[in-house]
Amino acid sequence: MTSDKVAILFDIDGTLIVTDGAGSTSWSMAFKEIYNIDAQIDRYSDIGMTDPEVARRTFEAVIGRAPTKAEFSRLLERRMHYLTESVQDSKGYHVLPGVEDLLPKLIAQGYL
């Protein structure tokens, strides 16, 4: 059976926006707050990885084991808390050309 539905997926940083390191900074701040560890996220993550993949891979590398569900949830929550601050402090954060025109068009066409 075929479907008419189409999914449009974007990697955010470098595709829709440039965060100028705000994502990495927010991960580092979360690890520092919770575990008092200077986690260098870029050492454990690759371009295109999802946030949960980044969290899990970095956690396993710096803590030495897989996170519990509670630890994983807390880490993601604290990262989101710091992301807002990191974006506001980022001097190079900007929306890439064409994005502000493209997204409303996708919404109007029922994709978002």
PDB file of C-alpha atoms in Angstrom, residues 5-49:
ATOM      1  CA  LYS A   5       2.030  11.504   3.000  1.00  0.00           C
ATOM      2  CA  VAL A   6       5.453  13.061   2.753  1.00  0.00           C
ATOM      3  CA  ALA A   7       7.763  13.840   5.628  1.00  0.00           C
ATOM      4  CA  ILE A   8      10.117  16.789   5.464  1.00  0.00           C
ATOM      5  CA  LEU A   9      12.948  16.501   7.961  1.00  0.00           C
ATOM      6  CA  PHE A  10      15.575  19.076   8.821  1.00  0.00           C
ATOM      7  CA  ASP A  11      18.710  18.937  10.870  1.00  0.00           C
ATOM      8  CA  ILE A  12      18.398  22.235  12.709  1.00  0.00           C
ATOM      9  CA  ASP A  13      21.883  23.602  13.405  1.00  0.00           C
ATOM     10  CA  GLY A  14      23.601  24.504  10.153  1.00  0.00           C
ATOM     11  CA  THR A  15      20.454  23.854   8.113  1.00  0.00           C
ATOM     12  CA  LEU A  16      17.816  26.202   9.536  1.00  0.00           C
ATOM     13  CA  ILE A  17      19.893  28.172  12.032  1.00  0.00           C
ATOM     14  CA  VAL A  18      23.472  28.691  13.154  1.00  0.00           C
ATOM     15  CA  THR A  19      23.841  28.457  16.925  1.00  0.00           C
ATOM     16  CA  ASP A  20      27.518  29.406  17.114  1.00  0.00           C
ATOM     17  CA  GLY A  21      28.157  26.677  19.694  1.00  0.00           C
ATOM     18  CA  ALA A  22      25.081  27.270  21.864  1.00  0.00           C
ATOM     19  CA  GLY A  23      24.119  23.596  21.694  1.00  0.00           C
ATOM     20  CA  SER A  24      27.510  22.354  22.866  1.00  0.00           C
ATOM     21  CA  THR A  25      27.650  25.006  25.554  1.00  0.00           C
ATOM     22  CA  SER A  26      24.255  23.996  26.936  1.00  0.00           C
ATOM     23  CA  TRP A  27      25.269  20.315  27.077  1.00  0.00           C
ATOM     24  CA  SER A  28      28.482  21.223  28.890  1.00  0.00           C
ATOM     25  CA  MET A  29      26.601  23.356  31.406  1.00  0.00           C
ATOM     26  CA  ALA A  30      24.142  20.528  32.120  1.00  0.00           C
ATOM     27  CA  PHE A  31      26.918  17.985  32.713  1.00  0.00           C
ATOM     28  CA  LYS A  32      28.781  20.469  34.909  1.00  0.00           C
ATOM     29  CA  GLU A  33      25.685  21.208  37.016  1.00  0.00           C
ATOM     30  CA  ILE A  34      24.610  17.608  37.517  1.00  0.00           C
ATOM     31  CA  TYR A  35      27.910  15.695  37.601  1.00  0.00           C
ATOM     32  CA  ASN A  36      30.555  18.411  38.049  1.00  0.00           C
ATOM     33  CA  ILE A  37      32.238  17.113  34.897  1.00  0.00           C
ATOM     34  CA  ASP A  38      33.665  19.172  32.054  1.00  0.00           C
ATOM     35  CA  ALA A  39      32.107  17.183  29.222  1.00  0.00           C
ATOM     36  CA  GLN A  40      33.440  18.122  25.807  1.00  0.00           C
ATOM     37  CA  ILE A  41      30.373  17.206  23.768  1.00  0.00           C
ATOM     38  CA  ASP A  42      32.124  17.594  20.416  1.00  0.00           C
ATOM     39  CA  ARG A  43      34.442  14.706  21.319  1.00  0.00           C
ATOM     40  CA  TYR A  44      31.520  12.273  21.569  1.00  0.00           C
ATOM     41  CA  SER A  45      28.985  13.494  19.015  1.00  0.00           C
ATOM     42  CA  ASP A  46      28.756  13.687  15.251  1.00  0.00           C
ATOM     43  CA  ILE A  47      26.928  16.024  12.898  1.00  0.00           C
ATOM     44  CA  GLY A  48      23.321  14.960  12.429  1.00  0.00           C
ATOM     45  CA  MET A  49      22.954  13.134  15.746  1.00  0.00           C
TER      46      MET A  49
END
